[in-house]
Amino acid sequence: MNYDVTVIGSGPGGYVAAIRFAQLGFKTALIEKYNALGGTCLNVGCIPSKALLDSSEHYHQALHKFEKHGIKVEGLGIDFGRMIERKREVVKQMNKGVEFLMKKNKIDVHYGFGSFVDKNTVKVSKEDGSEETFTSENIVIATGSKPIIIPGVEYDKKRVITSTEALELDEIPKKLVIIGGGVIGLELGSVYARLGTEVSVVEFTDSLIPGMDKSLGKELQRVLKKEGFKFNFNTKVTSAKTEDDVVKITAEDMKKGKSLEIEADYCLVSVGRRPYTDKLGLENAGVKLDDRGRVEVNANLQTNVENIYAIGDVVKGAMLAHKAEEEGMFVAELLAGQKPHINYKLIPGVVYTWPEVAGVGYTEEELKAEGRKYKTGSFSFRASGRAVASMDVDGFVKVIADEATDEILGMHMIGPRVADLISEGVVAMEYRASAEDVSRMSHAHPTFTEAIKEACLAATEDRALHA
Ligand code: FAD
C-alpha cells in the first residue's frame, strides 16, 4: 500500500484528521479538489463570514456608539471593496497556515478530485487533466457539504445567491431577502444590515434559529428588529427569479393562507446544506448512504466497508466545524488503538450575530418533551457592570439544572462574547458540575462571565446577587 491512511477533503474534519493521523505515526495523504486547503469553513464559511462580521460591526459601532463614548468621527464611510479584500487576506493567511501544518506533519497533499476505484484505491483527477492512482490501507471521507437550493428558486449566483456568493459581492445590496432564518442567513444578514441594507427574512417555521432553546430565538428576533430586520414567519417561498437585475420572490403565508410578492436586488438562499458525495465513486467501494444522502456510519464513524470511515458534514449530526474536528481526531485515535470519546450532547452551537448566541446541552423544549424535571436560573446582561460599561446590555444567560440533583443540563445564552463564554458551560457539563458548583467558583470582576455565575446562583434557590 502507498499510504496507511488517505483523507478525502481538507476541511476542518479532513485536515485535522490528517494531522492527528500523522502525529500518531500513520503515513498520511490528503486529497483536496480546490487549490486551497481548509474546506468550506476556511474558504467560504466560518472564517470569511467572521471577517465580514467583524468589519461591519466596527462600522456599526462607529456609526451608533462612538458618539456616546465621546468619540467624534468625521467623514465616516464604507470602502466595501477594501472590506472584501481584507476578508480575502484573512482567508489566504489561514490557507497558508494549513499548508504549513501539512508540511510540518509530513502529510502528502494531492490537489485534484478524489474518487474511489475500489475500497483500497483512490484516483485523483487533476486540473490539468492528468490522473494519479494510489492505494491506502484506510480511507476517511471528509468531503463536507454544499448549500441546498429549494425547488422554484432559480439560483443564478449573481442575484439569487448562496452564502458562497454573499461573501464575495461587489456592492452592498439595497434590499436583501433571506430565505431561511437559521444561523448562516442571520449572520450574513447582520453583515449587510449593519452596512445599510434593508434586510427581510422569510422563514418557514414560526421562529428564528430553530433547534436552539426557544428563548434565544425570541430575544435575537427582538434585537434584530431594532436593527431594522423584517421577518415573515410561517412563510414558504415558492419561487425566486431574477428579471432585469430585480429578484422577484413569491411566497405563501401559510397561517393567513395568502400569497406574498417581494422584490429585492439580492436574494440569499440559506435553507441548509446537503452532504456532498457527488462523483465520489462510493459505489466502486460499496459504501452505503443513509436515507438523507449522508454517508452511513456506526458509532465509530466507520462505514459499512471496514477500512472506510467518514466524518464531518458528510455524516449525521450538527454541521459544525468543531464537530468535524472532534470526529477527525476520533477516527485517528481509534485506528491507533486508543479509546477516544465524543459527547455529542456537549457540542456547542453558536450564532455570531451581535449580540452573539450560544447554547449547549439540553434545551427546555427537549427536557419538557422527555418529561424530565428541571429548574432554571437566568441573569440579564442589563445588570452586568461589564456589559453596561461596554453598552452591550441586550441578552441573558440561562442555566438549566436537574431539579433533584442540581446537575447542569443545559446553558443557553445571548449577549456579548457568549461564543467564547459557552466554553464554561461545556467544561462544567463535561465534568458534570452542579449549578451550585459553578456558583461557588470565583469569576473575575468585571467580566461577562459573571453572568454565568449569577445565572447559576439564580438556579440554586434563587440566590442571584445582582438581580
Ligand atoms: P468541508 O469544510 O465542507 O470540507 C470538505 C472539503 O472536501 C472541501 O474542501 C471540498 O472541496 C473537498 N472535497 C469534496 N469532495 C472532494 C473530492 N471528491 N475530492 C477532493 N476533495 C473533495 N461552522 C462552525 O462551526 N462555526 C461557524 O462559524 C461556521 N460558519 C459558517 C458560515 C458559513 C457561511 C457556512 C457555509 C458554514 C459555516 N459553518 C460554521 C459550517 C462549517 O463550515 C462546516 O461545518 C465545516 O466546514 C464542515 O467541515 P468538513 O471538514 O466536514 O467539510
Short mmCIF file of C-alpha atoms in Angstrom, two decimals, residues 26-452:
data_model
loop_
_atom_site.label_atom_id
_atom_site.label_comp_id
_atom_site.label_asym_id
_atom_site.label_seq_id
_atom_site.Cartn_x
_atom_site.Cartn_y
_atom_site.Cartn_z
CA PHE A 26 0.48 6.88 10.10
CA LYS A 27 1.80 7.56 6.59
CA THR A 28 -0.91 10.01 5.53
CA ALA A 29 -2.23 11.52 2.29
CA LEU A 30 -4.75 14.35 1.96
CA ILE A 31 -6.74 14.99 -1.24
CA GLU A 32 -8.36 18.36 -1.99
CA LYS A 33 -10.21 19.25 -5.18
CA TYR A 34 -9.62 23.02 -4.87
CA ASN A 35 -6.19 24.67 -4.93
CA ALA A 36 -6.66 25.96 -1.41
CA LEU A 37 -6.81 23.91 1.79
CA GLY A 38 -9.27 24.40 4.66
CA GLY A 39 -12.60 23.43 3.08
CA THR A 40 -15.88 25.28 3.37
CA CYS A 41 -15.05 26.58 6.84
CA LEU A 42 -11.87 28.36 5.95
CA ASN A 43 -12.65 29.43 2.38
CA VAL A 44 -16.39 30.16 2.18
CA GLY A 45 -17.72 29.60 5.69
CA CYS A 46 -16.67 30.25 9.28
CA ILE A 47 -13.59 32.39 8.68
CA PRO A 48 -14.64 34.76 5.86
CA SER A 49 -18.06 35.28 7.46
CA LYS A 50 -16.43 36.22 10.76
CA ALA A 51 -14.04 38.59 8.96
CA LEU A 52 -17.00 40.44 7.42
CA LEU A 53 -18.97 40.30 10.67
CA ASP A 54 -16.08 41.97 12.47
CA SER A 55 -15.58 44.67 9.82
CA SER A 56 -19.28 45.51 9.68
CA GLU A 57 -19.55 45.54 13.48
CA HIS A 58 -16.70 48.08 13.68
CA TYR A 59 -18.58 50.31 11.25
CA HIS A 60 -21.85 49.85 13.12
CA GLN A 61 -20.17 50.74 16.41
CA ALA A 62 -18.60 53.84 14.88
CA LEU A 63 -21.97 54.89 13.50
CA HIS A 64 -24.13 54.21 16.53
CA LYS A 65 -21.95 54.03 19.64
CA PHE A 66 -18.86 56.19 19.24
CA GLU A 67 -20.70 59.43 19.90
CA LYS A 68 -21.98 58.10 23.21
CA HIS A 69 -18.42 57.15 24.12
CA GLY A 70 -17.37 60.73 23.38
CA ILE A 71 -15.52 59.83 20.21
CA LYS A 72 -16.03 62.11 17.22
CA VAL A 73 -15.59 60.74 13.73
CA GLU A 74 -15.89 62.88 10.66
CA GLY A 75 -16.41 61.59 7.14
CA LEU A 76 -17.24 58.05 8.25
CA GLY A 77 -17.85 55.82 5.26
CA ILE A 78 -17.51 52.34 3.83
CA ASP A 79 -14.93 51.12 1.32
CA PHE A 80 -16.69 47.84 0.60
CA GLY A 81 -14.00 46.71 -1.86
CA ARG A 82 -11.40 47.05 0.88
CA MET A 83 -13.63 45.17 3.31
CA ILE A 84 -13.88 42.24 0.90
CA GLU A 85 -10.14 42.42 0.17
CA ARG A 86 -9.31 42.22 3.90
CA LYS A 87 -11.55 39.17 4.18
CA ARG A 88 -9.60 37.57 1.30
CA GLU A 89 -6.33 38.36 3.07
CA VAL A 90 -7.57 36.69 6.26
CA VAL A 91 -8.55 33.57 4.28
CA LYS A 92 -5.21 33.49 2.45
CA GLN A 93 -3.28 33.75 5.67
CA MET A 94 -5.22 30.82 7.12
CA ASN A 95 -4.76 28.78 3.88
CA LYS A 96 -1.02 29.24 4.25
CA GLY A 97 -1.25 28.18 7.88
CA VAL A 98 -2.91 24.88 6.94
CA GLU A 99 -0.37 24.30 4.14
CA PHE A 100 2.40 24.84 6.67
CA LEU A 101 0.83 22.34 9.08
CA MET A 102 0.64 19.73 6.32
CA LYS A 103 4.35 20.16 5.57
CA LYS A 104 5.29 20.19 9.25
CA ASN A 105 3.47 16.90 9.78
CA LYS A 106 4.86 15.36 6.55
CA ILE A 107 1.41 14.82 5.07
CA ASP A 108 1.35 14.28 1.27
CA VAL A 109 -1.18 16.72 -0.18
CA HIS A 110 -2.65 15.77 -3.57
CA TYR A 111 -4.60 18.54 -5.29
CA GLY A 112 -7.39 17.19 -7.53
CA PHE A 113 -10.75 15.46 -7.39
CA GLY A 114 -10.61 12.24 -5.39
CA SER A 115 -12.76 9.21 -6.16
CA PHE A 116 -12.86 5.55 -5.22
CA VAL A 117 -11.62 2.95 -7.70
CA ASP A 118 -12.19 0.21 -5.12
CA LYS A 119 -12.15 0.02 -1.33
CA ASN A 120 -8.38 0.49 -1.12
CA THR A 121 -7.67 2.52 -4.25
CA VAL A 122 -8.22 6.21 -4.84
CA LYS A 123 -7.91 8.15 -8.09
CA VAL A 124 -7.02 11.84 -8.13
CA SER A 125 -8.16 13.72 -11.26
CA LYS A 126 -6.13 16.90 -11.58
CA GLU A 127 -6.92 20.28 -13.07
CA ASP A 128 -4.51 19.71 -16.00
CA GLY A 129 -6.42 16.55 -17.00
CA SER A 130 -3.83 14.10 -15.63
CA GLU A 131 -4.69 11.35 -13.16
CA GLU A 132 -2.89 9.71 -10.29
CA THR A 133 -3.93 6.50 -8.56
CA PHE A 134 -2.72 5.16 -5.24
CA THR A 135 -3.58 2.57 -2.65
CA SER A 136 -4.32 3.07 1.01
CA GLU A 137 -4.93 0.76 3.97
CA ASN A 138 -7.65 3.06 5.36
CA ILE A 139 -9.64 5.89 3.77
CA VAL A 140 -11.50 8.72 5.50
CA ILE A 141 -14.30 10.51 3.63
CA ALA A 142 -14.40 14.17 4.71
CA THR A 143 -15.99 15.73 1.65
CA GLY A 144 -18.30 18.11 3.53
CA SER A 145 -21.46 19.73 2.26
CA LYS A 146 -22.97 22.14 -0.28
CA PRO A 147 -25.87 24.63 0.04
CA ILE A 148 -29.39 23.33 -0.62
CA ILE A 149 -31.43 25.11 -3.30
CA ILE A 150 -35.21 24.77 -2.98
CA PRO A 151 -37.45 23.99 -5.95
CA GLY A 152 -38.71 27.09 -7.78
CA VAL A 153 -35.70 29.15 -6.80
CA GLU A 154 -33.51 29.97 -9.78
CA TYR A 155 -30.01 30.10 -8.35
CA ASP A 156 -28.08 32.30 -10.81
CA LYS A 157 -25.12 33.08 -8.48
CA LYS A 158 -25.47 36.79 -9.31
CA ARG A 159 -28.68 37.99 -7.68
CA VAL A 160 -30.15 34.76 -6.36
CA ILE A 161 -27.19 33.66 -4.31
CA THR A 162 -25.98 31.35 -1.53
CA SER A 163 -23.58 32.14 1.30
CA THR A 164 -20.64 31.50 -1.05
CA GLU A 165 -21.56 34.46 -3.29
CA ALA A 166 -22.77 36.59 -0.36
CA LEU A 167 -19.18 36.62 0.89
CA GLU A 168 -17.88 37.97 -2.44
CA LEU A 169 -20.37 40.63 -3.59
CA ASP A 170 -19.01 43.69 -5.38
CA GLU A 171 -21.63 46.05 -3.97
CA ILE A 172 -23.71 46.46 -0.83
CA PRO A 173 -27.27 45.34 -1.63
CA LYS A 174 -30.02 47.93 -1.20
CA LYS A 175 -32.55 45.27 -0.34
CA LEU A 176 -31.72 41.69 0.57
CA VAL A 177 -34.30 38.96 1.06
CA ILE A 178 -33.03 35.98 3.00
CA ILE A 179 -34.77 32.66 2.62
CA GLY A 180 -34.25 30.86 5.96
CA GLY A 181 -33.90 32.25 9.49
CA GLY A 182 -31.07 29.95 10.54
CA VAL A 183 -27.51 30.64 11.58
CA ILE A 184 -25.91 31.35 8.19
CA GLY A 185 -28.73 33.61 6.95
CA LEU A 186 -28.81 35.68 10.13
CA GLU A 187 -25.03 36.08 10.28
CA LEU A 188 -24.77 37.27 6.68
CA GLY A 189 -27.96 39.30 7.07
CA SER A 190 -26.32 41.05 10.03
CA VAL A 191 -23.27 41.93 7.96
CA TYR A 192 -25.38 43.71 5.36
CA ALA A 193 -27.95 45.21 7.76
CA ARG A 194 -25.06 46.92 9.59
CA LEU A 195 -23.82 48.30 6.27
CA GLY A 196 -27.22 49.81 5.50
CA THR A 197 -29.01 47.09 3.52
CA GLU A 198 -32.74 46.65 4.10
CA VAL A 199 -32.91 43.00 5.18
CA SER A 200 -36.01 40.83 5.32
CA VAL A 201 -36.09 37.21 6.36
CA VAL A 202 -38.64 34.70 5.10
CA GLU A 203 -38.82 31.70 7.41
CA PHE A 204 -40.84 28.51 7.02
CA THR A 205 -41.26 27.83 10.77
CA ASP A 206 -42.57 30.20 13.46
CA SER A 207 -39.22 31.24 14.97
CA LEU A 208 -35.57 32.01 14.31
CA ILE A 209 -32.65 29.59 14.80
CA PRO A 210 -34.86 26.53 15.17
CA GLY A 211 -33.13 23.79 17.16
CA MET A 212 -31.70 26.16 19.75
CA ASP A 213 -33.51 26.94 23.04
CA LYS A 214 -36.62 28.94 22.01
CA SER A 215 -35.85 31.79 24.42
CA LEU A 216 -32.71 32.62 22.40
CA GLY A 217 -34.54 32.96 19.10
CA LYS A 218 -37.12 35.24 20.70
CA GLU A 219 -34.51 37.60 22.15
CA LEU A 220 -32.47 37.57 18.93
CA GLN A 221 -35.58 38.48 16.95
CA ARG A 222 -36.25 41.42 19.28
CA VAL A 223 -32.70 42.74 18.89
CA LEU A 224 -32.51 42.24 15.12
CA LYS A 225 -35.87 44.00 14.72
CA LYS A 226 -34.36 47.03 16.46
CA GLU A 227 -31.59 46.91 13.85
CA GLY A 228 -34.15 47.07 11.05
CA PHE A 229 -34.59 43.39 10.15
CA LYS A 230 -38.06 42.46 8.90
CA PHE A 231 -39.43 38.97 9.42
CA ASN A 232 -42.07 36.83 7.70
CA PHE A 233 -42.65 33.65 9.70
CA ASN A 234 -44.71 30.60 8.68
CA THR A 235 -43.99 31.62 5.13
CA LYS A 236 -42.97 29.31 2.33
CA VAL A 237 -41.07 30.65 -0.67
CA THR A 238 -42.45 29.16 -3.86
CA SER A 239 -40.25 30.91 -6.41
CA ALA A 240 -37.41 33.39 -6.79
CA LYS A 241 -36.19 34.60 -10.15
CA THR A 242 -34.11 37.48 -11.49
CA GLU A 243 -35.62 39.79 -14.11
CA ASP A 244 -33.60 42.85 -15.21
CA ASP A 245 -31.47 42.90 -12.06
CA VAL A 246 -34.51 42.63 -9.79
CA VAL A 247 -35.25 39.44 -7.91
CA LYS A 248 -38.94 38.63 -7.75
CA ILE A 249 -39.85 36.35 -4.89
CA THR A 250 -43.23 34.74 -4.39
CA ALA A 251 -44.17 33.16 -1.11
CA GLU A 252 -47.16 31.77 0.71
CA ASP A 253 -48.13 32.95 4.17
CA MET A 254 -49.26 29.58 5.50
CA LYS A 255 -51.12 30.99 8.52
CA LYS A 256 -53.13 33.61 6.67
CA GLY A 257 -53.39 31.46 3.57
CA LYS A 258 -52.46 34.29 1.21
CA SER A 259 -49.65 34.75 -1.23
CA LEU A 260 -46.93 37.34 -1.00
CA GLU A 261 -44.73 39.04 -3.59
CA ILE A 262 -41.46 40.64 -2.61
CA GLU A 263 -38.86 42.37 -4.76
CA ALA A 264 -35.22 42.85 -3.87
CA ASP A 265 -31.91 43.40 -5.60
CA TYR A 266 -30.47 40.25 -3.98
CA CYS A 267 -31.95 37.06 -2.56
CA LEU A 268 -29.83 34.86 -0.29
CA VAL A 269 -30.90 31.23 -0.13
CA SER A 270 -29.84 29.79 3.23
CA VAL A 271 -32.13 26.90 3.95
CA GLY A 272 -29.47 24.40 4.96
CA ARG A 273 -26.74 22.30 3.43
CA ARG A 274 -26.63 18.82 1.93
CA PRO A 275 -23.89 16.22 2.31
CA TYR A 276 -21.55 16.30 -0.68
CA THR A 277 -20.69 12.94 -2.21
CA ASP A 278 -21.12 13.79 -5.90
CA LYS A 279 -18.94 11.69 -8.27
CA LEU A 280 -17.04 10.24 -5.32
CA GLY A 281 -17.47 6.70 -6.73
CA LEU A 282 -18.83 5.34 -3.44
CA GLU A 283 -20.45 2.52 -5.42
CA ASN A 284 -17.00 1.29 -6.52
CA ALA A 285 -16.09 0.73 -2.88
CA GLY A 286 -19.57 -0.44 -1.85
CA VAL A 287 -20.10 2.41 0.66
CA LYS A 288 -23.75 2.97 1.62
CA LEU A 289 -25.61 6.26 2.08
CA ASP A 290 -28.48 6.73 4.55
CA ASP A 291 -32.00 7.87 3.60
CA ARG A 292 -30.90 11.53 3.72
CA GLY A 293 -27.92 11.14 1.41
CA ARG A 294 -25.34 11.14 4.21
CA VAL A 295 -22.57 8.55 4.36
CA GLU A 296 -23.89 5.97 6.79
CA VAL A 297 -21.60 5.37 9.76
CA ASN A 298 -21.76 3.44 13.03
CA ALA A 299 -20.82 4.81 16.48
CA ASN A 300 -17.13 4.52 15.49
CA LEU A 301 -17.69 6.62 12.35
CA GLN A 302 -16.97 3.50 10.31
CA THR A 303 -18.95 2.93 7.12
CA ASN A 304 -20.34 -0.45 6.09
CA VAL A 305 -16.92 -1.07 4.47
CA GLU A 306 -14.45 -1.98 7.21
CA ASN A 307 -11.49 0.19 6.23
CA ILE A 308 -13.50 3.28 5.21
CA TYR A 309 -14.56 5.94 7.72
CA ALA A 310 -16.47 9.22 7.30
CA ILE A 311 -16.55 12.43 9.34
CA GLY A 312 -17.91 15.97 9.44
CA ASP A 313 -20.76 17.47 7.41
CA VAL A 314 -20.98 14.38 5.18
CA VAL A 315 -22.27 12.25 8.09
CA LYS A 316 -25.17 12.66 10.53
CA GLY A 317 -25.08 15.29 13.28
CA ALA A 318 -24.60 19.03 13.56
CA MET A 319 -22.94 20.66 10.55
CA LEU A 320 -20.28 22.48 12.53
CA ALA A 321 -16.54 22.85 12.10
CA HIS A 322 -15.70 21.87 15.68
CA LYS A 323 -17.87 18.75 15.42
CA ALA A 324 -15.97 17.79 12.25
CA GLU A 325 -12.65 18.37 14.06
CA GLU A 326 -13.63 16.18 17.00
CA GLU A 327 -14.60 13.43 14.59
CA GLY A 328 -11.31 13.79 12.71
CA MET A 329 -9.33 13.26 15.91
CA PHE A 330 -11.68 10.45 17.00
CA VAL A 331 -11.08 8.36 13.87
CA ALA A 332 -7.29 8.78 14.02
CA GLU A 333 -7.11 7.82 17.69
CA LEU A 334 -9.49 4.90 17.20
CA LEU A 335 -7.34 3.45 14.39
CA ALA A 336 -4.27 3.94 16.58
CA GLY A 337 -5.87 1.63 19.14
CA GLN A 338 -6.83 4.36 21.61
CA LYS A 339 -10.27 4.77 23.19
CA PRO A 340 -11.46 8.22 22.07
CA HIS A 341 -14.84 9.62 23.05
CA ILE A 342 -17.16 12.34 21.73
CA ASN A 343 -20.07 13.66 23.79
CA TYR A 344 -22.38 14.84 21.00
CA LYS A 345 -24.75 16.44 23.52
CA LEU A 346 -21.97 18.83 24.51
CA ILE A 347 -21.06 20.24 21.13
CA PRO A 348 -21.92 23.93 21.44
CA GLY A 349 -23.96 25.76 18.82
CA VAL A 350 -23.09 29.40 18.16
CA VAL A 351 -24.51 32.27 16.11
CA TYR A 352 -22.08 35.15 15.53
CA THR A 353 -24.60 37.95 15.30
CA TRP A 354 -24.24 40.80 17.80
CA PRO A 355 -25.25 40.03 20.46
CA GLU A 356 -23.86 36.55 19.92
CA VAL A 357 -25.97 33.48 20.66
CA ALA A 358 -24.72 30.18 22.09
CA GLY A 359 -26.14 27.04 23.60
CA VAL A 360 -25.01 23.64 24.81
CA GLY A 361 -26.71 20.64 26.36
CA TYR A 362 -30.45 20.16 26.69
CA THR A 363 -32.90 22.89 25.70
CA GLU A 364 -36.01 23.47 27.81
CA GLU A 365 -38.13 22.15 24.93
CA GLU A 366 -36.16 18.87 24.85
CA LEU A 367 -36.47 18.37 28.62
CA LYS A 368 -40.20 19.09 28.52
CA ALA A 369 -40.61 16.53 25.73
CA GLU A 370 -38.69 13.96 27.80
CA GLY A 371 -40.78 14.77 30.88
CA ARG A 372 -37.64 15.38 32.92
CA LYS A 373 -37.95 17.67 35.96
CA TYR A 374 -35.68 20.69 35.83
CA LYS A 375 -35.22 24.18 37.23
CA THR A 376 -33.78 27.26 35.56
CA GLY A 377 -31.84 30.35 36.57
CA SER A 378 -31.40 33.40 34.34
CA PHE A 379 -29.38 36.57 34.53
CA SER A 380 -29.74 39.58 32.28
CA PHE A 381 -26.69 41.38 30.89
CA ARG A 382 -28.54 44.60 31.76
CA ALA A 383 -27.41 44.01 35.36
CA SER A 384 -23.78 43.26 34.45
CA GLY A 385 -21.29 46.06 35.18
CA ARG A 386 -19.05 44.91 32.34
CA ALA A 387 -21.94 44.94 29.88
CA VAL A 388 -23.12 48.39 30.98
CA ALA A 389 -19.55 49.71 30.58
CA SER A 390 -19.37 48.41 27.00
CA MET A 391 -23.01 49.23 26.16
CA ASP A 392 -23.83 45.59 25.41
CA VAL A 393 -26.83 45.13 27.67
CA ASP A 394 -29.08 43.03 25.40
CA GLY A 395 -29.42 39.37 26.28
CA PHE A 396 -29.11 36.94 29.16
CA VAL A 397 -27.61 33.68 30.38
CA LYS A 398 -29.98 30.84 31.23
CA VAL A 399 -28.85 27.77 33.13
CA ILE A 400 -30.97 24.64 33.28
CA ALA A 401 -30.29 22.17 36.09
CA ASP A 402 -31.80 18.89 37.20
CA GLU A 403 -34.49 19.60 39.78
CA ALA A 404 -33.36 16.88 42.18
CA THR A 405 -29.55 16.74 41.76
CA ASP A 406 -28.79 20.31 40.59
CA GLU A 407 -26.58 18.88 37.79
CA ILE A 408 -26.33 21.40 34.94
CA LEU A 409 -28.23 20.02 31.94
CA GLY A 410 -28.03 22.99 29.59
CA MET A 411 -26.66 26.50 29.23
CA HIS A 412 -28.14 28.95 26.76
CA MET A 413 -27.01 32.50 26.31
CA ILE A 414 -27.36 35.55 24.13
CA GLY A 415 -25.14 38.53 24.74
CA PRO A 416 -21.66 39.96 24.33
CA ARG A 417 -18.93 37.39 23.58
CA VAL A 418 -21.12 34.43 24.51
CA ALA A 419 -19.47 32.48 21.66
CA ASP A 420 -16.45 32.36 23.98
CA LEU A 421 -18.43 32.19 27.24
CA ILE A 422 -20.19 28.98 26.22
CA SER A 423 -16.96 27.03 26.80
CA GLU A 424 -17.51 27.42 30.53
CA GLY A 425 -20.80 25.57 30.09
CA VAL A 426 -19.08 22.81 28.11
CA VAL A 427 -16.38 22.35 30.78
CA ALA A 428 -18.92 22.41 33.61
CA MET A 429 -21.16 19.86 31.92
CA GLU A 430 -18.29 17.57 30.81
CA TYR A 431 -17.33 17.37 34.49
CA ARG A 432 -21.00 17.03 35.47
CA ALA A 433 -20.90 20.10 37.69
CA SER A 434 -23.96 21.26 39.58
CA ALA A 435 -25.25 24.83 39.30
CA GLU A 436 -24.12 25.33 42.87
CA ASP A 437 -20.56 24.14 41.99
CA VAL A 438 -20.24 26.86 39.34
CA SER A 439 -21.90 29.46 41.55
CA ARG A 440 -19.21 28.86 44.19
CA MET A 441 -16.30 29.46 41.75
CA SER A 442 -14.67 32.86 41.59
CA HIS A 443 -15.36 34.72 38.33
CA ALA A 444 -13.19 37.77 37.65
CA HIS A 445 -14.90 41.13 38.07
CA PRO A 446 -15.93 42.87 35.96
CA THR A 447 -16.35 40.29 33.19
CA PHE A 448 -19.20 38.99 31.08
CA THR A 449 -18.59 35.57 32.69
CA GLU A 450 -20.11 36.82 35.94
CA ALA A 451 -23.49 36.45 34.22
CA ILE A 452 -22.89 32.66 34.23
#
